[in-house]
Structures are given as structure tokens and as C-alpha cells.
Amino acid sequence: MAIAEPRTTERAPEPQRHWLVQWLTTTDHKRIGILYLLNSFAFFFVAGVFALLMRTELTAPGRQLVTTNGYNQLFTLHGTLMIFLFILPVLVGFGNYLVPLQIGALDMAFPRINALSFWLLPVGGLTILSGLLAKGGAAAAGWTSYAPVSEQGGAGQDLWIVGLVVVGTASILSGINFIVTILRLRAPGMTMTRLPVFVWSMLATSLLMVLATPVLTAGLIMLFADRRLGAFFFNPAHGGDVLLWQHVFWFFGHPEVYMLILGAWGVVSEILPVFSGRPLFGYPGVILAFVLITALSFSVWAHHMFATGQVEFPFFSATTELISIPTGVLFFNWLATLWRGQLRFEPPMLFALGFIALFLVGGVDGVWMASPAMDFAIHDTYWVVAHIHYVLFGGTVFGIMAATYYWFPKITGRLLSRKLGQWHFWLMFLGFNLTFFPMHELGLRGMPRRVADYLPDLGWSFLNQLATAGSFVIAASMLVLLVNVVLALRRPRTAPADPWEGNTLEWATTSPPPVHNFDRLLEVRSNRPVWDARERARIQAAEGRT
Amino acid sequence: MGVAGLAGALLAGCAKQGATVQGQQIHDLYVLIIILAAPVFVGVEGALLWCVLRYRRRRGSDGRPVPQGAGGPRSLAVFFAIPTVLVAFFFLLGERTLADVQRREPNPAVELRIDSFQWQWTFYYLNEGFFVTGRTLTKVPVIALPVGAPVHVRLEARDVVHEFYVPEFLFMRNALPGRPNEFTFTPTRIGTFRGQCAEFCGLHHDQMRFVLKVVSQADYAAWVDQQRKAAQRVDCDPTGPLRLVSKDNSWNTGCLAVGASGPFVVSVSNQDAGIEHNFAVYDSAKRRRTYFQGPRFVGVAEQTYQLRPLPKGHYYFECDVHGPAMSGSLLVK
């Protein structure tokens, strides 16, 4: 007679799953945030290589490297990947990692949707890139894909449309997730008026993602229907309208520009106070500016269409100029934050200061284009290329680099080298200005955008050579960053919880934080809870001594 | 120094004065904006630099308290007020110039219809009765205009969005299929000006160029005369079966000849992937009488057309999709 073996009361330990499976199935906002960052930087690399190929091609008149069709694919993919698969996702990635930490939450509101909205990104991005294998190549109608040029093209254009619908879906989902997280999961004491500025910037970004992205999706579906299902939305021969695409695209596209910059404003508004030892000057003014810009961004779209001659000029030039008022307020507040502070030039601060200096150029050179008559002279020239890069590279990418140096110790538990960070900053600052400043002059000399070649006797060659040289300096600066990251990752985890003397809650937990984020939550009584705690400790220590 | 360099570069760039009445007004606006924007730019960059130099943390300043004031409603109001005043002023300036540039000339000296398509321009001189066009990738159209005379343009597009852009005129305007645009300009300077399409329009966008010569009134009259005569002087001889090949939206020849003996065959090879062409025969570029009109077909493909006998004479053939830029003479001898 067999006797049943006594059962152990202990539960068998969960089988430790393979690390790859863990990463593929994770719903932890920190891991998803890291996945976002890795994925975004991978696309940044690809789109950056495309930019170098373009710059090399434009070094001199004549054909150097790629065919005309190849060049048209390069600028289309460069713009598309940078905007949809690097800048926005990298900001969302930092948001994913930091928003729950900064508001003292355990995770995002919808962890599974969070994972889904991440995984849609590589799928969409690779769909767009897979056009390179299609007959006739990838999409070649520009990142704006104006109809009806975008109705020609082969399968590459269809893959571009499908890929962007997928990426857009990811945006909408993560926008909803952020909004709910920020409105519902804040720690006790974390009122809306104590919310860190970066969280406010992500809230504004999310509103734009949820409200504007569906408009793009609708436009893409119309374009697809025209191409493959025999519809005529954009075909005037059958009662369609070519301007409809431009209206739909820019009604999304201009809020999109603010999705791409608001997060960087948030980052800079976090970093300046920390490294100058001051509170953010005019916190309510900064938030008000964010809100006004978010609202106004839906009313300016047709300033991209002044050259069509068929939009209401005074209205759109007035709204465009209005939006520069809250933007001006941001600059005043940033400067007033630095005023009478004690500035520490750690790499995050260098990039934040670089951001202010360069974003200002993008703000000022945009003033010319806001005036329709002036826009007739420079729209669709390299002036616009200079402008968008001063805003999105001099602005956002410098902000992204500031964020990278600022939060790298929190995310990895390791400190990046200060020396290499300085090299990275100065090379990038120099290379950036060398590449993009001459483009203003190229635009004034009449070089149109998106040309694969130009004539030798137009006086454009030297400026193009400067720009190409600059682009390789930028590439070198990125190598410095890569080396810095690799070296740091090989060192042990020694970063303290709060290496910078930060203000916000992510600095009140270990680096990197535990799975559950906080062992103990700090009391939140202002928008600088960690500063408050440090100050309290200092006062107590001083009292203890006397 | 960087600031001075910036201002210098921008001022040097605006050396381009604008070779039309309208262009000069835009140039004046450009200078006004510089005058308004330069102090803002210099002020903000200067304040930033001042903070960096003045308020850097020095050795020994550790522990010294940093002022923790963060502003109030008053600073907020000032921060909003300053840009508001600037923007209002700037808006009014811009509107004034816009009205001048958009004004339409009631009695233009030249009426042009500019037709654009992948990747070429056709300039129709409506009152003079001829047109000028180029051949994609091989011949850039060259047109002449009289100095000091207002030119009225009606700008159209046949396939996708293009853009008429002459850098020296400081002016560009989209050519939109189904939505013609009209504008006026008055050249003020004799010279040769280059123009090109500024809105990305597909594969050979970068090659879609034209040359605009602004000449004296007398030279203009001579040029018009010469253009009219050239239109009637084409000649070639019959050399066997008629064959037309389109590549990059250009025919391989501008002249076909056939003996007046009976029906004849024209074979058309369309080498332009995804683009429609056809073959049609008219009395002249004015297309008052149609002798033959073949169906349109998408490349890459080949079609053969049977034509009825035509009386001896000089006919005009074209691809209806692309008009005079894909046209030529059909001589029945």
C-alpha cells in the first residue's frame, strides 16, 4: 500500500524565466521606458546615417553617391524616422520611465497597453523601412508626402502609409495612458500645482497625441484609398482636392511640432533649476505657457501653406505670431531661473544652456516665415531646413541629450564621464552650427529644399561643403556619446540615489529604482519635495551642532 | 562676436535686393524684421552669456545661500507684455507688405499662362500667340520679359503640385492641379534670372528649371517676332515607319514626316513607369481641329495607332496629358 508522500507547503519558486523573455513580456514602466530609449536611439542611428549620405551627396554639384531616386528616398526616410521614430518616442520613453517616478506612482495606469504601444513602434518603423526592399524602393515623396506625388510611387509608399498608421496608433495609446496616469495616480500631496514641469510637459504632449494623431490616421487612410481602392479624395480630375491633404496633414502636423518640443521644454525646465540651485522662476507662468501653446497649436496649421496662395493669410499669420508670446515667456522664465543662481556646468546643464542658445535661433528665424509676404521669399528653401533643425535639433535633440546625461545615472545606476560629456557637447554644438547655420544663407541664395543636385554656378557649393563638414562633426560627437555610454556600462553600479541634488521624487529612490519604485514615499509639500527634504536635513544638522 | 557674425551673415544675405517691384517690398520687410528681431536675439543671447559668466559657481561659494525667489504675478505680466507688443507691431508691418505684394495689376503688359507638370514648364504668351517649353533633362526653357512692364501670371499644374520660384524676385507660388493661382510682378532690372520648381514633385524635381531673361522693350519685341517665326519653320523628311518614344516625359523627336499616299501607322512606346501618355494630332497648337486622338495609356507599354489619310500639310501632334512640352510637327508631304 502506497503512502502518499507528504506535500510541501511551500510553493515552488516561480521558474526564473530567461532574461530575453522577461524583457519581451515586461509591463514594468521602467523596462518599457528603457526599451523605448533603445529603440529610439537605434532609429536615430539609421536616420542619422541617411542624413550623412544626403550631406555627402550634396557636397558638390553632380552625382557623388546615390541616384536621384535614392536621394528622394533618403530625405523621405530621414524625416519620417527622425520625427516619428526618434524624437517623439525618445521623449515618450523618458516620460515612461520618469512620469510614474516623478508623481510617486507604482507604474503607468495601463501597463499592458503601455507594452503594446511600445511594441507597435518597431513594427511600424520596420514596415516603413522594409520599403527599401520593394520594387522601386521605399517611399520617396517626403515626410509630408504631399498628394498627388504620394499617389504615384510603388509599394514603398503603401508600406510608409501602413507603417505610420501603426506608429500613430502607438502614439494615441500612450497618450491616453499618460493622461490617465497623471490625472489619477499621483501620490498624496502631489497636487496639480506641485506637479514637476516635465510631467506637465508630458501631459500637454499627451493631449496633443490624443487629439491630433487621429487626424493623420484619417489622412493616411484617405491616401491609401486613393492609391489602392479607387477613391478620389485628392484627385481634382474627379472632384477631389489636392489641398485637402495639406490641410489634413498640417492640422496634425503643427500640433506634432509641439509634441516634439514640449517634452524638451519640460526637461530643460527641470535641469536649469537643479544646476543653478534656484527654483524654476515663474512656475505658474511656465505651465500657463504650456497650456496656451497646446491650445494655440491647433490654429496655426496653414502657415505651412502660405505659398499655396489659397489660405486666409491674416488669420494664420496672426495665430502664428500669437504663439510666440507664450514661447517668449518661457525664455524669460529660464533666464530668470539662472539669474543670481550658482551655476554648475555638468553635462546636463551644458546641453540645457545649449538648448536655450540654439532654440532661440529657431524661434527668431521663424519670425520671418510667420509673415506671409516674407514667407513667399524663403518658404521651400534651405531657410526652412535651417529653421526646422534649429528647433528640432538645436532645440529638442539638445534637450534629449540633456535628459540622457541627467537621468542616465538614475536609469542605469552608473555615472557618465563628465569629461567625455563636455567633449560631446562642444563637438555637437560646433558641428550643429556649422551644418545648419549656412543653410539660412543657402535659402536666401535660392536653394530649394529636397533637390538631389544643383548647378555649379549658383554660388551654393561652398556653403554646402561647410554643412557637410559640420554633419560629420555631429557624427563624431555621437561617437563620443556612444563611447561614454559603453565605458559607463562596464563600470560597477556606484551612482548614488541623488547625484545632482535634484528636486523631484525620482531622486528619492535608489539608482536604479526597485521594481516597486519606492520603499518609502517622501512627503510632498511643494514642486520640489527632494529639495525640501534636503533643506530640512541641513537645518536639523545645523541646529544639532549648536 | 558670434552675434555680430550672425547679423553680418543675415545682412549679407539680404544683399539680394529683389528684381521686381514686389520683390523690393519683400526685401524692405526683411530688413524691418532684422531691425526688430536683432535686439531680441542679441538681448536674450547676451543675458544667457551674462548669467553663464557672472553666476557660475565659484570655489568657496558652496553653502552660501542662493536666492530662492521665483517671481509672482507682476513678473508674469511683464513677461507676457513684452512679446505681445513686439508681435502686434510685427503683424501690422507684415500685413502692409502683404497687401502690396498681392495687389493685382489691372492692365498687364504681358499675360502669361504657366503650365507645370513632371518635370517641365510651358509658358504661353496669351496675347502674342506662341508658347515656350523645354525638354525634360535635356533642354531648359528660356523666356524673355520686358523690363518695367507688369506681367500677369496664371499658374496651373497638370499632374502634381509644383512651385514657380525665382530667387531674385523673392517670390514663390504653388502650382496646384485644379486650383489655378494668379499673381502679378513687374521686373525692374535687366538680367538673366534662374527659376526652378521649389515644391518636391517626384523623381526629377531638381531638374525642373527655367531661365527668365528680363530685356529692354526693343529686345523683347525682337524676341517675340523670332519666336513666332521659329514655330513655323520645322522640317524633316519621311524615313519609314513612324515611331515615338517617351522617356522622362519627353518625346524622342519633335518632327515626324510621312508621304501623302494613304493611311499610316504610328507606334508609341511609353517608357515612363506609372505615367500616362497618348498621341493626338491637331491643326496647330491652338487645337481648333482634331484629326486624331488616341487613348491614354500607362507606361511602361507600347501602343500602335492607325491614322486615316491626311491631306498634305503641316500638323501639330502632342501628348494630351503633357501638352506642348510633349509636342511636335507632323508633316504630310
Coordinates of C-alpha atoms in Angstrom, one line a residue, chain B:
Chain B
M1 CA 31.4 88.0 -31.9
G2 CA 29.1 85.2 -32.8
V3 CA 26.2 87.7 -32.7
A4 CA 28.0 90.1 -35.0
G5 CA 28.7 87.2 -37.3
L6 CA 25.1 86.2 -37.4
A7 CA 23.9 89.7 -38.0
G8 CA 26.5 90.2 -40.7
A9 CA 25.6 86.9 -42.4
L10 CA 21.9 87.8 -42.5
L11 CA 22.6 91.3 -43.7
A12 CA 24.9 90.0 -46.4
G13 CA 22.2 87.5 -47.5
C14 CA 19.7 90.3 -47.9
A15 CA 22.0 91.9 -50.4
K16 CA 19.7 90.3 -52.9
Q17 CA 17.5 93.3 -53.5
G18 CA 14.6 91.8 -55.4
A19 CA 14.5 92.3 -59.1
T20 CA 10.8 93.2 -59.2
V21 CA 8.7 96.0 -57.6
Q22 CA 7.1 93.3 -55.4
G23 CA 10.5 91.8 -54.5
Q24 CA 11.8 95.1 -53.4
Q25 CA 8.9 95.4 -51.0
I26 CA 9.6 92.0 -49.6
H27 CA 13.2 92.9 -49.2
D28 CA 12.2 96.0 -47.2
L29 CA 10.1 93.9 -44.9
Y30 CA 13.1 91.6 -44.5
V31 CA 15.2 94.5 -43.3
L32 CA 12.5 95.7 -41.0
I33 CA 12.2 92.3 -39.4
I34 CA 16.0 92.3 -38.9
I35 CA 15.8 95.6 -37.1
L36 CA 13.0 94.3 -34.9
A37 CA 14.5 90.8 -34.3
A38 CA 18.2 91.6 -33.8
P39 CA 17.7 93.4 -30.4
V40 CA 15.6 90.4 -29.2
F41 CA 18.2 87.9 -30.3
V42 CA 21.2 89.9 -29.0
G43 CA 19.4 90.7 -25.8
V44 CA 18.5 87.1 -24.9
E45 CA 21.8 85.5 -26.0
G46 CA 23.6 88.3 -24.2
A47 CA 21.6 87.7 -21.0
L48 CA 22.3 84.0 -21.2
L49 CA 26.0 84.6 -21.7
W50 CA 26.0 87.1 -18.8
C51 CA 24.4 84.5 -16.5
V52 CA 26.9 81.9 -17.5
L53 CA 29.9 84.1 -16.8
R54 CA 28.5 86.0 -13.8
Y55 CA 26.7 83.3 -11.9
R56 CA 29.0 80.3 -12.3
R57 CA 29.6 78.5 -9.0
R58 CA 33.0 79.6 -7.7
R59 CA 35.2 77.9 -5.3
G60 CA 34.3 78.8 -1.8
S61 CA 30.8 79.9 -2.7
D62 CA 29.4 76.5 -1.5
G63 CA 26.9 76.8 1.2
R64 CA 26.3 80.4 0.6
P65 CA 22.6 80.7 0.2
V66 CA 21.1 81.2 -3.3
P67 CA 18.2 83.5 -3.6
Q68 CA 15.0 81.3 -3.8
G69 CA 12.6 83.9 -5.2
A70 CA 10.6 82.6 -8.1
G71 CA 8.6 85.6 -9.3
G72 CA 5.0 86.5 -8.9
P73 CA 2.1 87.9 -10.9
R74 CA 4.0 91.1 -11.7
S75 CA 6.9 89.4 -13.5
L76 CA 4.4 87.2 -15.3
A77 CA 2.6 90.2 -16.6
V78 CA 5.8 91.8 -17.8
F79 CA 6.9 88.6 -19.5
F80 CA 3.7 88.4 -21.4
A81 CA 3.5 92.1 -22.2
I82 CA 7.0 92.4 -23.9
P83 CA 6.4 89.9 -26.6
T84 CA 2.8 91.0 -27.1
V85 CA 3.9 94.5 -28.0
L86 CA 6.6 93.2 -30.4
V87 CA 4.2 90.8 -32.1
A88 CA 1.5 93.4 -32.6
F89 CA 4.0 95.7 -34.3
F90 CA 5.4 93.0 -36.4
F91 CA 2.0 91.8 -37.5
L92 CA 1.0 95.2 -38.8
L93 CA 4.2 95.6 -40.8
G94 CA 3.7 92.2 -42.4
E95 CA 0.1 92.9 -43.4
R96 CA 1.1 96.2 -45.1
T97 CA 3.7 94.4 -47.3
L98 CA 1.3 91.5 -48.0
A99 CA -1.3 93.8 -49.4
D100 CA 1.2 95.4 -51.8
V101 CA 2.6 92.1 -53.0
Q102 CA -0.9 90.6 -53.5
R103 CA -2.2 93.6 -55.4
R104 CA -3.3 92.6 -59.0
E105 CA -2.3 94.8 -61.9
P106 CA -5.5 95.7 -63.9
N107 CA -3.6 96.4 -67.2
P108 CA -0.7 94.0 -67.5
A109 CA 1.7 94.4 -70.5
V110 CA 2.3 90.6 -70.7
E111 CA -0.2 87.9 -69.9
L112 CA 1.4 84.6 -69.3
R113 CA -0.2 81.2 -68.6
I114 CA 2.4 79.0 -67.0
D115 CA 1.7 75.3 -67.1
S116 CA 3.7 73.0 -65.0
F117 CA 4.0 69.2 -64.9
Q118 CA 6.5 66.5 -64.2
W119 CA 9.1 67.8 -64.9
Q120 CA 8.8 70.8 -67.2
W121 CA 7.3 74.2 -67.7
T122 CA 5.3 75.6 -70.6
F123 CA 5.0 79.4 -70.9
Y124 CA 2.1 80.5 -73.0
Y125 CA 2.2 84.1 -74.2
L126 CA -1.5 84.6 -74.4
N127 CA -1.6 87.9 -76.4
E128 CA 1.4 87.1 -78.6
G129 CA 0.1 83.6 -79.6
F130 CA 3.0 81.3 -79.0
F131 CA 4.5 79.2 -76.3
V132 CA 7.9 78.3 -75.0
T133 CA 8.7 75.0 -73.4
G134 CA 11.7 72.8 -72.7
R135 CA 12.5 69.1 -72.8
T136 CA 12.9 67.3 -69.5
L137 CA 16.5 66.6 -68.6
T138 CA 17.8 67.9 -71.9
K139 CA 16.6 71.5 -72.6
V140 CA 15.7 74.2 -70.1
P141 CA 13.0 76.6 -71.3
V142 CA 14.3 80.2 -71.8
I143 CA 11.7 83.0 -71.9
A144 CA 12.0 86.8 -72.2
L145 CA 10.1 89.6 -70.5
P146 CA 10.2 93.3 -71.0
V147 CA 11.7 95.4 -68.2
G148 CA 9.4 97.8 -66.3
A149 CA 6.2 96.2 -67.5
P150 CA 3.7 94.4 -65.3
V151 CA 3.4 90.7 -66.0
H152 CA 0.2 88.9 -65.1
V153 CA 0.6 85.1 -64.5
R154 CA -2.0 82.4 -64.4
L155 CA -0.2 79.4 -62.9
E156 CA -1.5 75.9 -63.4
A157 CA -0.4 72.3 -62.8
R158 CA -1.3 69.2 -64.8
D159 CA -0.3 66.4 -62.5
V160 CA 1.1 67.1 -59.1
V161 CA 1.9 70.2 -57.0
H162 CA 4.8 72.3 -58.4
E163 CA 6.1 75.7 -57.4
F164 CA 7.1 78.7 -59.5
Y165 CA 10.2 80.2 -57.8
V166 CA 12.6 82.9 -59.0
P167 CA 15.0 83.6 -56.1
E168 CA 15.9 87.1 -57.4
F169 CA 12.2 88.0 -57.4
L170 CA 12.0 86.9 -53.7
F171 CA 8.8 85.1 -54.7
M172 CA 7.4 81.7 -55.0
R173 CA 3.9 80.4 -55.6
N174 CA 2.5 76.9 -55.8
A175 CA 1.1 75.5 -59.0
L176 CA -1.9 73.3 -57.8
P177 CA -3.8 70.9 -60.0
G178 CA -7.4 72.0 -60.2
R179 CA -6.7 75.3 -58.4
P180 CA -5.1 77.9 -60.6
N181 CA -3.2 80.8 -59.0
E182 CA -2.8 84.3 -60.3
F183 CA -0.3 87.0 -59.5
T184 CA 1.4 90.0 -60.9
F185 CA 5.1 91.0 -60.9
T186 CA 6.9 93.9 -62.5
P187 CA 10.6 93.3 -63.4
T188 CA 12.8 96.3 -62.6
R189 CA 16.2 95.1 -63.6
I190 CA 17.6 93.8 -66.9
G191 CA 19.3 90.5 -66.5
T192 CA 19.1 86.7 -66.7
F193 CA 17.3 85.1 -63.7
R194 CA 17.1 81.4 -63.0
G195 CA 14.0 79.8 -61.7
Q196 CA 13.2 76.3 -60.6
C197 CA 10.4 74.2 -59.1
A198 CA 10.5 74.6 -55.3
E199 CA 7.8 72.1 -54.3
F200 CA 9.0 68.5 -54.3
C201 CA 7.3 66.9 -57.3
G202 CA 8.7 63.5 -57.8
L203 CA 11.8 61.9 -59.4
H204 CA 13.4 64.8 -61.4
H205 CA 12.2 67.6 -59.2
D206 CA 15.8 69.0 -59.0
Q207 CA 15.9 69.3 -62.8
M208 CA 12.7 71.3 -63.3
R209 CA 14.4 74.6 -64.1
F210 CA 13.7 77.6 -66.3
V211 CA 15.5 80.8 -67.3
L212 CA 13.9 84.1 -67.3
K213 CA 15.6 87.0 -69.3
V214 CA 14.4 90.5 -68.5
V215 CA 15.3 92.6 -71.5
S216 CA 14.6 96.1 -72.9
Q217 CA 11.3 96.8 -74.7
A218 CA 13.1 96.7 -78.1
D219 CA 14.8 93.4 -77.4
Y220 CA 11.6 91.9 -76.2
A221 CA 9.7 92.9 -79.4
A222 CA 12.5 91.2 -81.5
W223 CA 12.4 88.1 -79.4
V224 CA 8.6 87.8 -79.8
D225 CA 9.0 88.1 -83.5
Q226 CA 11.7 85.4 -83.6
Q227 CA 9.6 83.0 -81.5
R228 CA 6.6 83.4 -83.8
K229 CA 8.7 82.6 -86.9
A230 CA 10.5 79.7 -85.4
A231 CA 7.2 78.0 -84.7
Q232 CA 6.5 77.7 -88.4
R233 CA 10.0 76.6 -89.6
V234 CA 10.2 72.9 -88.5
D235 CA 11.1 70.4 -91.2
C236 CA 12.1 66.8 -91.6
D237 CA 11.7 64.0 -94.2
P238 CA 9.8 60.7 -94.3
T239 CA 12.1 57.9 -93.2
G240 CA 9.9 54.8 -92.9
P241 CA 7.6 53.7 -90.1
L242 CA 6.6 56.4 -87.5
R243 CA 7.7 55.6 -84.0
L244 CA 7.6 57.9 -80.9
V245 CA 9.3 57.0 -77.7
S246 CA 8.6 58.9 -74.5
K247 CA 11.2 58.8 -71.7
D248 CA 11.2 61.1 -68.7
N249 CA 8.1 62.8 -70.2
S250 CA 9.9 63.8 -73.4
W251 CA 9.4 62.5 -77.0
N252 CA 12.4 61.3 -78.8
T253 CA 11.7 63.7 -81.7
G254 CA 9.8 66.9 -82.4
C255 CA 9.2 66.2 -86.0
L256 CA 7.5 63.3 -87.8
A257 CA 7.1 63.1 -91.6
V258 CA 5.0 60.8 -93.8
G259 CA 4.2 60.6 -97.5
A260 CA 0.7 61.6 -98.5
S261 CA -0.2 58.3 -100.0
G262 CA -2.8 56.7 -97.7
P263 CA -3.4 55.5 -94.1
F264 CA -0.4 55.2 -91.9
V265 CA 0.6 53.8 -88.5
V266 CA 2.2 55.5 -85.5
S267 CA 3.7 53.3 -82.8
V268 CA 4.1 54.9 -79.4
S269 CA 6.3 53.5 -76.7
N270 CA 5.7 54.9 -73.2
Q271 CA 8.8 54.3 -71.1
D272 CA 7.6 56.3 -68.1
A273 CA 6.6 53.8 -65.4
G274 CA 3.2 54.8 -63.9
I275 CA 2.7 57.8 -66.0
E276 CA 0.0 58.3 -68.7
H277 CA 0.6 59.4 -72.3
N278 CA -1.3 59.4 -75.5
F279 CA -0.8 60.6 -79.1
A280 CA -3.1 63.2 -80.8
V281 CA -3.0 65.2 -84.0
Y282 CA -4.4 68.7 -84.3
D283 CA -4.2 71.6 -86.9
S284 CA -1.9 73.7 -84.6
A285 CA -1.0 74.3 -81.0
K286 CA -4.3 76.1 -80.7
R287 CA -6.1 72.8 -81.3
R288 CA -9.0 74.2 -83.3
R289 CA -9.4 70.9 -85.2
T290 CA -8.8 67.4 -84.0
Y291 CA -7.6 64.9 -86.6
F292 CA -6.8 62.1 -84.3
Q293 CA -6.9 61.4 -80.6
G294 CA -5.5 58.1 -79.3
P295 CA -6.5 56.7 -75.8
R296 CA -4.2 57.4 -72.9
F297 CA -2.2 54.5 -71.5
V298 CA 0.1 54.0 -68.6
G299 CA 3.8 53.1 -69.0
V300 CA 5.8 51.0 -69.4
A301 CA 3.8 49.9 -72.5
E302 CA 3.5 50.3 -76.2
Q303 CA 0.5 51.2 -78.4
T304 CA 0.1 51.3 -82.2
Y305 CA -2.4 53.8 -83.7
Q306 CA -4.0 53.6 -87.2
L307 CA -4.4 57.0 -88.7
R308 CA -6.6 57.8 -91.7
P309 CA -5.0 59.6 -94.7
L310 CA -4.4 63.3 -94.2
P311 CA -4.1 65.9 -96.9
K312 CA -0.6 67.4 -97.5
G313 CA 0.3 70.0 -94.9
H314 CA 1.7 70.9 -91.5
Y315 CA 0.1 69.4 -88.5
Y316 CA 0.7 69.5 -84.7
F317 CA 0.9 66.5 -82.5
E318 CA 1.1 66.2 -78.8
C319 CA 0.5 64.1 -75.7
D320 CA -2.7 65.5 -74.3
V321 CA -1.6 64.7 -70.8
H322 CA 1.5 66.9 -71.0
G323 CA 0.6 69.4 -73.7
P324 CA 3.0 71.5 -75.8
A325 CA 6.0 70.3 -73.8
M326 CA 5.4 66.9 -75.4
S327 CA 4.5 68.1 -78.9
G328 CA 6.0 68.3 -82.3
S329 CA 5.2 68.8 -86.0
L330 CA 3.6 66.1 -88.2
L331 CA 4.5 66.9 -91.9
V332 CA 2.4 65.2 -94.6
K333 CA 4.5 65.5 -97.8

